């Protein structure tokens, strides 16, 4: 009986992912914003609010960067990233992921969270810290139902030494400015400076018409229920506890 249940589960999973692949093709053809590597900076109306207040977010980021070495490596939270990075030069600090809020992290950055409340369709949000000399080789995002948004917070000089190539098109970040792209196009990113590059990294539910908007929400809920996401949540929760203990110890010792 257990083997039967396993086979039934595997069959159901394959059917679901085939349906998601079909949905991706339909949303590419019918999305009101189109289907292309990069989108205009003002694709989302709320982006202007973030740009106007980006220095507030940067100040909270700077407080976290004091503990830069203790921040988690992306692959330590999400095992799927191990094909992209295996060193300690891609750090993260998560606020939300697939409907999960990381409360302790959010409490440390109250102004950032206040600003994120203006973001419609937020699926994932975190600080993405790309270390000196780090390069992420070409890869594809997992699902077309979201668009990728970056708010540039810390971009070292020379500015053109940090960049991203999406679907063959190259762009460079500018502090305080937005960047919107579709990460299901082959893309790569690099930081050829000797300082950290940091962006506020968000996945935003892709604008879609009925009935694809509803189907997309269902697909995102399914993805949130997969072991891939649940395992990342557990790993991040464990890191949060360790980080808070470390901070408290430093404060008691007068070194934090």
PDB file of N, CA and C in Angstrom, residues 26 77 134 195 232:
ATOM      1  N   UNK A  26       0.621  30.075 -21.434  1.00  0.00           N
ATOM      2  CA  UNK A  26      -0.550  30.929 -21.603  1.00  0.00           C
ATOM      3  C   UNK A  26      -0.305  32.332 -21.034  1.00  0.00           C
ATOM      4  N   UNK A  77      20.189  28.340   2.928  1.00  0.00           N
ATOM      5  CA  UNK A  77      18.740  28.449   3.141  1.00  0.00           C
ATOM      6  C   UNK A  77      18.000  27.652   2.078  1.00  0.00           C
ATOM      7  N   UNK A 134      32.026  38.277  -7.147  1.00  0.00           N
ATOM      8  CA  UNK A 134      31.075  37.179  -7.293  1.00  0.00           C
ATOM      9  C   UNK A 134      30.363  37.231  -8.640  1.00  0.00           C
ATOM     10  N   UNK A 195      33.768  45.515  -3.395  1.00  0.00           N
ATOM     11  CA  UNK A 195      32.784  45.793  -2.357  1.00  0.00           C
ATOM     12  C   UNK A 195      31.506  44.999  -2.631  1.00  0.00           C
ATOM     13  N   UNK A 232      13.269  25.319   3.110  1.00  0.00           N
ATOM     14  CA  UNK A 232      13.928  26.622   3.197  1.00  0.00           C
ATOM     15  C   UNK A 232      13.404  27.410   4.397  1.00  0.00           C
TER      16      UNK A 232
END
